[in-house]
Coordinates of C-alpha atoms in Angstrom, one line a residue:
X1 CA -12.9 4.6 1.3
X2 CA -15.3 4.9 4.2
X3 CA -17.2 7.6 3.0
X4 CA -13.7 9.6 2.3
X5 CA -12.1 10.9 -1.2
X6 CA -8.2 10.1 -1.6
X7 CA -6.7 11.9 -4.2
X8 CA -2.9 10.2 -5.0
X9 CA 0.1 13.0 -4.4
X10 CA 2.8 10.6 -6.8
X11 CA 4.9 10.3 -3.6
X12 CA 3.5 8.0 -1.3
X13 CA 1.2 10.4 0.4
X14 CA -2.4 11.6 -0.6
X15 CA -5.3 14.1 0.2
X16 CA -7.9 12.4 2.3
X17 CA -11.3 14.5 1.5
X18 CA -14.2 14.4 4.2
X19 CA -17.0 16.1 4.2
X20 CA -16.0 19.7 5.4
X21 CA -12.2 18.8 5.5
X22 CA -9.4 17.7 4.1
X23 CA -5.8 16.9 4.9
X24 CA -3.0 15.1 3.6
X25 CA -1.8 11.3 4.8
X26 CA 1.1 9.6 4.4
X27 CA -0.6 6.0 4.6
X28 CA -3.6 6.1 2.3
X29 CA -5.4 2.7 2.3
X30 CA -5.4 1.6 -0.9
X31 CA -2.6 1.4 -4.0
X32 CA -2.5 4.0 -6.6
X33 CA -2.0 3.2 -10.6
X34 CA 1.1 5.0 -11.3
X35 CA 2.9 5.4 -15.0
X36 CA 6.1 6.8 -15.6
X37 CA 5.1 10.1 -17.3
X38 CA 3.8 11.1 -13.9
X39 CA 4.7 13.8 -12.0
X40 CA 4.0 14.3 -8.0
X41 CA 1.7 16.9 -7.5
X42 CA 2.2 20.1 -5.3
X43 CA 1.4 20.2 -1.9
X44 CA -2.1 22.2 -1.4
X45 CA -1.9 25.3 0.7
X46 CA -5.4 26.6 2.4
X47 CA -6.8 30.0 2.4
X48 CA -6.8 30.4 -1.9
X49 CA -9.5 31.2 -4.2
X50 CA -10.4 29.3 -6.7
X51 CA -12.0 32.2 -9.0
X52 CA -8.4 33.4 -8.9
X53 CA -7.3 31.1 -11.5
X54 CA -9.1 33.1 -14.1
X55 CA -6.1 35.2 -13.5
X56 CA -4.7 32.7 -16.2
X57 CA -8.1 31.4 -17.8
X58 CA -9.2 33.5 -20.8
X59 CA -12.9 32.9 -19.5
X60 CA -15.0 36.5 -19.4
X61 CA -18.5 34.9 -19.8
X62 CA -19.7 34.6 -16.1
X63 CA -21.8 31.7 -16.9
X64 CA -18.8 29.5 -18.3
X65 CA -16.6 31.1 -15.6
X66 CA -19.4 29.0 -13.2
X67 CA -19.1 25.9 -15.5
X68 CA -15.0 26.2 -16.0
X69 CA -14.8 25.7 -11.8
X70 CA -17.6 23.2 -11.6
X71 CA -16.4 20.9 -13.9
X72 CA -12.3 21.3 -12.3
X73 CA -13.9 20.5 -8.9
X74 CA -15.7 17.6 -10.1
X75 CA -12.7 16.2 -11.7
X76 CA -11.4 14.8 -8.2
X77 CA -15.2 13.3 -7.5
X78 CA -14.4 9.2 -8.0
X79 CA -16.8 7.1 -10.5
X80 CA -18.9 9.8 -11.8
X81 CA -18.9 10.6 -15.5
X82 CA -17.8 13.8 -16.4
X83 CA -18.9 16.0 -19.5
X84 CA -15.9 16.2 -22.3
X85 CA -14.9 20.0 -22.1
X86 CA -14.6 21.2 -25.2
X87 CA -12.7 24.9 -25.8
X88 CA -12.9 26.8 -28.9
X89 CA -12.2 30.4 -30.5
X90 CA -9.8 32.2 -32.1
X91 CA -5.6 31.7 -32.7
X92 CA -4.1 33.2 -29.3
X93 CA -7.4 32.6 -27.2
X94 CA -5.9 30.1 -24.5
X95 CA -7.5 27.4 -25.5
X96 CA -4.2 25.0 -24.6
X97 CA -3.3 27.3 -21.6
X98 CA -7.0 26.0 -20.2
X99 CA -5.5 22.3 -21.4
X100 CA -2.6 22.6 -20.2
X101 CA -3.5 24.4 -16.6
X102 CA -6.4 21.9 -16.0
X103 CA -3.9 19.2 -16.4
X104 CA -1.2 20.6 -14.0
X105 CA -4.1 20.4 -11.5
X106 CA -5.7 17.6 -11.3
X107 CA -3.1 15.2 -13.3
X108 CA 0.0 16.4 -13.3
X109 CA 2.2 14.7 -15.8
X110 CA 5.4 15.6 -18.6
X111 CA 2.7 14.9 -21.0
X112 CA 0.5 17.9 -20.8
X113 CA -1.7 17.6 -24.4
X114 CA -1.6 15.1 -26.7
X115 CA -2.5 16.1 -30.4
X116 CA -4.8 14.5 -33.4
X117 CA -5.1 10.8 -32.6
X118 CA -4.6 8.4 -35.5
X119 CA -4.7 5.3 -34.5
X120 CA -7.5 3.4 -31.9
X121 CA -5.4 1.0 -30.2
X122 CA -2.7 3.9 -29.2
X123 CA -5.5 6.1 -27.9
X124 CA -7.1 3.8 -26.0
X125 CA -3.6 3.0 -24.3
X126 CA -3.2 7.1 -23.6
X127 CA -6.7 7.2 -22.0
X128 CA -5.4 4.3 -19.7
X129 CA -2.7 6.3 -18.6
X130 CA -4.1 9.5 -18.0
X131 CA -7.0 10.3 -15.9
X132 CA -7.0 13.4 -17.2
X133 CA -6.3 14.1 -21.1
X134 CA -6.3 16.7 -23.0
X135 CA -6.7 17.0 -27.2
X136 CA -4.9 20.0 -28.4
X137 CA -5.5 22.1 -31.5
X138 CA -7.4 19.6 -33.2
X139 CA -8.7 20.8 -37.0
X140 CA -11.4 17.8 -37.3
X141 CA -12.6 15.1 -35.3
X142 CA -13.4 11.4 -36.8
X143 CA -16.3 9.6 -36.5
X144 CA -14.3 6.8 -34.5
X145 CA -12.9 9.3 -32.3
X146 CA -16.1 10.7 -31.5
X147 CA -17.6 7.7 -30.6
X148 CA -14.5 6.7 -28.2
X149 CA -14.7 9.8 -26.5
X150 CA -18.7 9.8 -25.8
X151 CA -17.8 6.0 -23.8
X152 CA -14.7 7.3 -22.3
X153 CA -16.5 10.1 -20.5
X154 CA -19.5 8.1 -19.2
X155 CA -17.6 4.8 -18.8
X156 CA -17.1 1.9 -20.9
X157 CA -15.1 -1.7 -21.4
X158 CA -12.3 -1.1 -24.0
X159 CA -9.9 -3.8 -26.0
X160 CA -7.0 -3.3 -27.8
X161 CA -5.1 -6.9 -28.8
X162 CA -1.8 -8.1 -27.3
X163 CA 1.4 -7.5 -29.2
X164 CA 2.5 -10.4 -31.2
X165 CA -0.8 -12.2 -30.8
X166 CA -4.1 -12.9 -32.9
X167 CA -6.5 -13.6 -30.1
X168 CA -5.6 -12.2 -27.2
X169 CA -7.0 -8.9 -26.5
X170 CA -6.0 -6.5 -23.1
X171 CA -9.2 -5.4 -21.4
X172 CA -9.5 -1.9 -19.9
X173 CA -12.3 -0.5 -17.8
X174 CA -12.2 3.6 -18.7
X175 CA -13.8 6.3 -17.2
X176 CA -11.6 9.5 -17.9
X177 CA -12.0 13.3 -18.0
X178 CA -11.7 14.7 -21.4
X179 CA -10.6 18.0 -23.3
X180 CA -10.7 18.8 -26.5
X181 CA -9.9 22.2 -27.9
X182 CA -9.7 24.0 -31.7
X183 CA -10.2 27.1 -33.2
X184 CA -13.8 25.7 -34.5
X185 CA -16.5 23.6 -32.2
X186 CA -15.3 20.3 -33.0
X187 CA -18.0 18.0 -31.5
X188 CA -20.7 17.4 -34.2
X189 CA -22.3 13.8 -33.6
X190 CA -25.3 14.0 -31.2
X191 CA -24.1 11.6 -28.6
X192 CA -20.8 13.0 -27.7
X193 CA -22.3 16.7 -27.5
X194 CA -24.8 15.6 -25.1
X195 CA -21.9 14.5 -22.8
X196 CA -19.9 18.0 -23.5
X197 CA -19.7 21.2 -22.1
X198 CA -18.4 24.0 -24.2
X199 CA -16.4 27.1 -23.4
X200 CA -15.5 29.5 -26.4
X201 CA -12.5 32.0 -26.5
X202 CA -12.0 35.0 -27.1
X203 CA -9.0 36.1 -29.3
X204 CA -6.9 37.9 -26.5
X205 CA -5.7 41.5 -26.9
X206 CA -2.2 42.0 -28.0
X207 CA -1.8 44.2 -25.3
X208 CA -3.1 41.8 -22.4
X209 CA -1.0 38.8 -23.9
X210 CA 2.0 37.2 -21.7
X211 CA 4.7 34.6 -22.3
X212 CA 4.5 31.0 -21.6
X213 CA 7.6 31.5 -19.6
X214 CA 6.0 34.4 -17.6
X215 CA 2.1 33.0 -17.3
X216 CA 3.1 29.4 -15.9
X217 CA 6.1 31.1 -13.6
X218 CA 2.7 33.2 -11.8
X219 CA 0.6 30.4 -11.7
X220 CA 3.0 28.5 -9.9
X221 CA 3.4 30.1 -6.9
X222 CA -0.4 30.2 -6.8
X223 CA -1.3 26.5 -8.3
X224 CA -0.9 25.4 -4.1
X225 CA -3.5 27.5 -3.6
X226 CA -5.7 27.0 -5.9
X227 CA -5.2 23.2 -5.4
X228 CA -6.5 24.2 -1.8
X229 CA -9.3 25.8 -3.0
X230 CA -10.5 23.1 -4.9
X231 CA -10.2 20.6 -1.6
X232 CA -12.3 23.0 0.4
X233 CA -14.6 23.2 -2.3
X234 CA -15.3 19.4 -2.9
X235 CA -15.0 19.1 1.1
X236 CA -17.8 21.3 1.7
X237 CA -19.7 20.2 -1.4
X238 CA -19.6 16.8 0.1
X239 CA -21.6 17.8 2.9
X240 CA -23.6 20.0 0.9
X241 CA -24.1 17.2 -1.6
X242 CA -27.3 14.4 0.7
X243 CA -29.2 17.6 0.4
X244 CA -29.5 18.3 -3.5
X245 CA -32.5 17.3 -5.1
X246 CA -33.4 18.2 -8.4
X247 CA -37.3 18.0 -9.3
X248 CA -36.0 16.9 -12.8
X249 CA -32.7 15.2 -13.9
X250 CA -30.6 16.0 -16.9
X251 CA -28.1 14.5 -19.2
X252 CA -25.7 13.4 -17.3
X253 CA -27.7 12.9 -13.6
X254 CA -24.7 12.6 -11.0
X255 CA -22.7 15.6 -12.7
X256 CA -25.3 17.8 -12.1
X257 CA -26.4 17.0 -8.7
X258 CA -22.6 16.8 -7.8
X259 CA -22.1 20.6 -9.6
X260 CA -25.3 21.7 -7.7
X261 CA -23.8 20.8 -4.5
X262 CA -19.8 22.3 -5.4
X263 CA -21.6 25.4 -6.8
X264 CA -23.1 25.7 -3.7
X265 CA -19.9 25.7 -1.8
X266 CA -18.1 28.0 -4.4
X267 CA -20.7 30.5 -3.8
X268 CA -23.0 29.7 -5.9
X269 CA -26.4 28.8 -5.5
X270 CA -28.2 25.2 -7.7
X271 CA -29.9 27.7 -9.4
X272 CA -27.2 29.5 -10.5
X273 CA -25.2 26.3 -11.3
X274 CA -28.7 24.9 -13.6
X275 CA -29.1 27.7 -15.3
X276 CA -25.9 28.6 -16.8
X277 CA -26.0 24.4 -17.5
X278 CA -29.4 24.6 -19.3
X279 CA -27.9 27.6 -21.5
X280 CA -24.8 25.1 -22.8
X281 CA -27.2 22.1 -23.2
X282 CA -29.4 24.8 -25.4
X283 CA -26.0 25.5 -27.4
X284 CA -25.2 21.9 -27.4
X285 CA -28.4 21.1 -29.5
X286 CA -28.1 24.1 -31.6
X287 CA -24.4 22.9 -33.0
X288 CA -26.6 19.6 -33.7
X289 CA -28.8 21.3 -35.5
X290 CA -26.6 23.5 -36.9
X291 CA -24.1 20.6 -38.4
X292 CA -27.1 18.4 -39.4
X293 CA -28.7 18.5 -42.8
X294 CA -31.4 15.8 -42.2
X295 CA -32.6 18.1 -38.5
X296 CA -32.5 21.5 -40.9
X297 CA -34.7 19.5 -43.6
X298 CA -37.2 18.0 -41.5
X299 CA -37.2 21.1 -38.9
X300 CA -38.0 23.4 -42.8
X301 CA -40.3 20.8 -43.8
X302 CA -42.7 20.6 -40.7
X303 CA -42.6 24.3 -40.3
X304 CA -46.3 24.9 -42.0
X305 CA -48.0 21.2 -40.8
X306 CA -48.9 22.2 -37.2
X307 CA -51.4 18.9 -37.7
X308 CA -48.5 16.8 -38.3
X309 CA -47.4 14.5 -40.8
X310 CA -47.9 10.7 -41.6
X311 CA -46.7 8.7 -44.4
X312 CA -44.0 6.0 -45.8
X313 CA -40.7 6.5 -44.8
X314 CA -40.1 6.4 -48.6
X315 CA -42.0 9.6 -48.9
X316 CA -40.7 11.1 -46.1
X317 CA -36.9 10.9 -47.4
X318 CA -38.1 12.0 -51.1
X319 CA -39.7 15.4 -49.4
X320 CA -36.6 15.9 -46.9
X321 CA -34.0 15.2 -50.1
X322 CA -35.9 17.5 -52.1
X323 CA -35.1 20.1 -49.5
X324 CA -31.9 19.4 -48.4
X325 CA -30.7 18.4 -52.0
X326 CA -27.8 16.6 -49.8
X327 CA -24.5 15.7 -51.1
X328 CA -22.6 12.4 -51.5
X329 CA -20.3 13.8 -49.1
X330 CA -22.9 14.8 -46.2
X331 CA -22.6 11.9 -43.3
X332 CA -25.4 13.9 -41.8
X333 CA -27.8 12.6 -44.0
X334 CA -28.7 8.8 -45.2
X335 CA -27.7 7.0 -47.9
X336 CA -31.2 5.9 -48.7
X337 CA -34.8 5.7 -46.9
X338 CA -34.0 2.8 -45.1
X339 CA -31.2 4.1 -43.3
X340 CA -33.5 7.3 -42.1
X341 CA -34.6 5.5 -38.8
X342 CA -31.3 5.4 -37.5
X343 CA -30.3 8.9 -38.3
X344 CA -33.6 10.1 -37.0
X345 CA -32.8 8.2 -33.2
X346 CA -29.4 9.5 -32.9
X347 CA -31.5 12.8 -33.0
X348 CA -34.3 12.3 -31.1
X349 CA -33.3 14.2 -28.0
X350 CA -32.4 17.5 -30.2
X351 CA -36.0 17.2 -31.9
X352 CA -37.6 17.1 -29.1
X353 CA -36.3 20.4 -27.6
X354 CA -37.0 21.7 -31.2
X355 CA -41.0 21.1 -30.3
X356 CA -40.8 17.7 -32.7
X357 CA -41.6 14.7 -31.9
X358 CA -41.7 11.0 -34.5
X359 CA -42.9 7.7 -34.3
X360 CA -41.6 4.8 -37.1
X361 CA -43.5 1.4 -37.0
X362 CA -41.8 -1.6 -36.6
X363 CA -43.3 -3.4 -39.4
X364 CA -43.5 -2.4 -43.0
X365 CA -47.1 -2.3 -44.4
X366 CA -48.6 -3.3 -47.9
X367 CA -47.5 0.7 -48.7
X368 CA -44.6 0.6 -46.9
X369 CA -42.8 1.3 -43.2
X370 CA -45.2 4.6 -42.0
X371 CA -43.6 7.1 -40.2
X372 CA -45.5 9.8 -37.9
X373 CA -44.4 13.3 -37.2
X374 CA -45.7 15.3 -34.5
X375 CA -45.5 19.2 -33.6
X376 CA -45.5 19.6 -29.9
X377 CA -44.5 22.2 -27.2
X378 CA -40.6 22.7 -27.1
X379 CA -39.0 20.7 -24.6
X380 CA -36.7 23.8 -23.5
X381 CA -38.2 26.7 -23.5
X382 CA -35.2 29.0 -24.6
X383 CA -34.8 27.3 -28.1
X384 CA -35.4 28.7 -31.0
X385 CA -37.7 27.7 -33.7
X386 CA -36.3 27.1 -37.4
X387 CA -38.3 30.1 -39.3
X388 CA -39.0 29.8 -42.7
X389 CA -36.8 29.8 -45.5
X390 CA -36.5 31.2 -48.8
X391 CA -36.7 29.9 -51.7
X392 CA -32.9 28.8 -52.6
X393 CA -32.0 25.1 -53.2
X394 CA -30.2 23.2 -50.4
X395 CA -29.3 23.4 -46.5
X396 CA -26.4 26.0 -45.4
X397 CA -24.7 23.7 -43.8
X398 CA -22.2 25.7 -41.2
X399 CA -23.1 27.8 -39.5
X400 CA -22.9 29.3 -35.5
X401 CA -25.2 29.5 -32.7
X402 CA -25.0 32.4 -30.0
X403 CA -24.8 30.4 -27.1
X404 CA -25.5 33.7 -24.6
X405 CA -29.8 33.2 -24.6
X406 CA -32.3 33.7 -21.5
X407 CA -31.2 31.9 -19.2
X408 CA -34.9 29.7 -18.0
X409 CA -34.0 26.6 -16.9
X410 CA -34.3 23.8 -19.5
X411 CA -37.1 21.5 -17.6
X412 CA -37.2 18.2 -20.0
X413 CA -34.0 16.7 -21.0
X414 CA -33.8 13.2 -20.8
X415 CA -32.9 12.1 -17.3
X416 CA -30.4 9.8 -16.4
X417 CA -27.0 8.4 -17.0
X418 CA -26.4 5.7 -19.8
X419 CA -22.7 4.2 -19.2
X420 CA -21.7 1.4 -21.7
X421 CA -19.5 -1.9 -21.2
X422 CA -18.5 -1.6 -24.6
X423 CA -15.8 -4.3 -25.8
X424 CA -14.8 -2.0 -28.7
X425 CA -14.2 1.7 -29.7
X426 CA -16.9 1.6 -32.2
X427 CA -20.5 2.1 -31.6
X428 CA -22.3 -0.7 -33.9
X429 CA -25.1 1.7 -34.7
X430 CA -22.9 3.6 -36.4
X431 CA -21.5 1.4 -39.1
X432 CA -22.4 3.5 -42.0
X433 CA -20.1 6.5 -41.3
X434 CA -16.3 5.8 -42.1
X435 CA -15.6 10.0 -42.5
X436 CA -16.0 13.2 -40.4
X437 CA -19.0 15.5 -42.0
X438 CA -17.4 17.7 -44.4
X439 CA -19.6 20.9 -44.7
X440 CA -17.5 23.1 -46.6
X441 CA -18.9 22.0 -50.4
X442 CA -19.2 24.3 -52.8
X443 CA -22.4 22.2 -54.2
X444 CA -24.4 23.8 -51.0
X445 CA -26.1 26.9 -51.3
X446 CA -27.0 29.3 -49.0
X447 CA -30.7 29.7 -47.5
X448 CA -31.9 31.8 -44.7
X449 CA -30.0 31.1 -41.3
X450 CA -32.7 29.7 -38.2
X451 CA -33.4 32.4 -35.8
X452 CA -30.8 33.0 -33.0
X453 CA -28.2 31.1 -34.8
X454 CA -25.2 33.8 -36.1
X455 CA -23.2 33.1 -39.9
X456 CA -19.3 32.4 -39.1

């Protein structure tokens, strides 16, 4: 409201955020949503740190420490899609303690973390009523899921019907912030890891462990502070922010030149902030690959033809099958050749920073649809190439990246910000998955892992 940030207290007041201050209000100009699992928040308290919250974060790498307080801070920036966080490692890493304190911050409710979602229409309701939400301790993640989450973070148009009618749907407008967290990385589909950020933990040390009882007890008297912290940081960042420009946009275009700008008032400088967000986007599309059959096939079958390759699309799915020897159960790999296109889009971006690019015609020929693929310069220059395999049958099909590479800035990922008006959870292109990839088959034999990519 006239160039000024109002974030709602639950008691009739609200932080008015400025660029280079803050304060609270007890007459904020405009009504606030409220629901009854809400809880007020705490009254911020100046002169806190926000770093000091890794006091009760579990967060040692330096470049997801940067990432963890970028993305909090961005949290309280209106209408901008933010990236789904998604926290993984070990039993007794904090992955719900990063939930759970996250949630006490910016959306404070008796409802800290919800678990596995089973049913559309009663998650689309809980993503209306939190601003913040939080998945806990989740094993898998279904397709429909996925999907719902990838238009939640950037924004989308939502309907669920009435109660006790046929054709009367309720309507909601969502644009939410998002965790999920489970001892594996859970996001596998290529368009909700391209709107993710991910943060793996380590298995704390016995002897560095707390209790619940003693952990939130500290955190509370610091949370005002903290709280604090994160006004002055969005407050400066907001003057900081007209003067960000970025000779190159990524995934996600107003997160990052809102991040550039709070990592600049943290601290930080854009560079800093870029680079440790070029090293996640590099581990993003290494879990693509990674979880993909059809990327490891074509990636193992390009390998030798630096000229490229052109033929039927037919031809092209009989040489990738005969590599990836695929099994019924693989969603990560079509049905037959004339579901290949659509496989092939949904991975276009990853390719790409893999150094390979693919053209299918439009119209089929008196041979058939042709299909071109290309070897060019990698996109990102810090990815790795698939090497060579040996000579076993089949695709290993899980594996890990290592997420900790150089740390060049990623100069070509696609630019821009894609929100949907989606009038349903489903994405249409996706019709032909009904199941979650299931990679543990003993059918799959093992082959030669890609370079830089680690066994689990």
């Amino acid at each position: 409201h006239n160039g000024g940030f109002y974030c709602d207290m639950g008691d009739g007041r609200a932080v008015k955020i400025t660029p280079g201050r803050w304060q609270i209000v007890s007459d904020p100009p405009m009504i606030f949503k409220r629901y009854s699992h809400q809880q007020a928040q705490v009254e911020p308290k100046a002169g806190g740190r926000l770093e000091s919250i890794f006091k009760y974060l579990n967060i040692n790498d330096e470049d997801a420490q940067l990432l963890a307080q970028v993305l909090l801070v961005s949290y309280f920036v209106p209408e901008i899609a933010k990236p789904m966080m998604v926290a993984f490692g070990d039993q007794g890493s904090g992955k719900t303690t990063i939930s759970v304190i996250f949630k006490m911050l910016v959306d404070p409710s008796k409802l800290s973390v919800f678990f596995a979602p089973r049913d559309p229409g009663e998650t689309i309701q809980a993503l209306e009523h939190h601003y913040f939400i939080a998945f806990d301790n989740l094993s898998s993640i279904q397709d429909w899921f996925s999907d719902l989450l990838a238009q939640v973070v950037t924004g989308a148009g939502l309907s669920k019907r009435r109660l006790y009618t046929d054709d009367e749907d309720i309507i909601y407008q969502l644009k939410r912030c998002v965790v999920v967290n489970g001892i594996s990385q859970l996001i596998s589909r290529p368009d909700a890891m391209d709107r993710s950020i991910l943060i793996h933990h380590s298995r704390i040390e016995a002897s560095e462990r707390k209790t619940e009882r003693e952990l939130y007890a500290e955190f509370e008297s610091d949370r005002p502070y903290i709280l604090g912290s994160i006004f002055d940081a969005l407050a400066q960042a907001m003057a900081i922010y007209p003067t960000i420009s970025l000779s190159e946009l990524p995934r996600m275009a107003d997160f990052a030149l809102w991040s550039c700008a709070i990592a600049q008032a943290l601290g930080f400088t854009q560079d800093d902030f870029m680079q440790a967000y070029s090293t996640n986007i590099k581990g993003q599309h290494s879990e693509i690959i990674g979880y993909n059959t059809l990327a490891q096939a074509l990636l193992k079958f390009m390998d030798d033809k630096a000229a490229g390759w052109d033929g039927t699309v037919s031809e092209a799915y009989a040489a990738l099958t005969e590599i990836a020897k695929p099994t019924k159960k693989d969603k990560t790999y079509p049905t037959a050749p004339n579901k290949m296109r659509r496989h092939l889009e949904r991975l276009r971006p990853t390719l790409l920073e893999y150094g390979l690019r693919f053209e299918v015609d439009d119209f089929k020929t008196e041979h058939g649809v042709l299909v071109h693929f290309q070897k060019i310069g990698k996109v990102c220059s810090g990815c790795s190439d698939i090497q060579k395999t040996n000579g076993s049958n089949g695709l290993q099909a899980e594996h890990k990246l290592n997420i900790k590479e150089d740390k060049k800035v990623c100069s070509g990922v696609s630019s821009g910000d894609n929100g949907n008006n989606i009038q349903h959870f489903a994405h249409t292109e996706h019709t032909e998955h009904n199941n979650g990839t299931l990679w543990k088959d003993t059918d799959t034999e093992v082959i030669e892992l890609p370079q830089g990519v680690e066994a689990w």
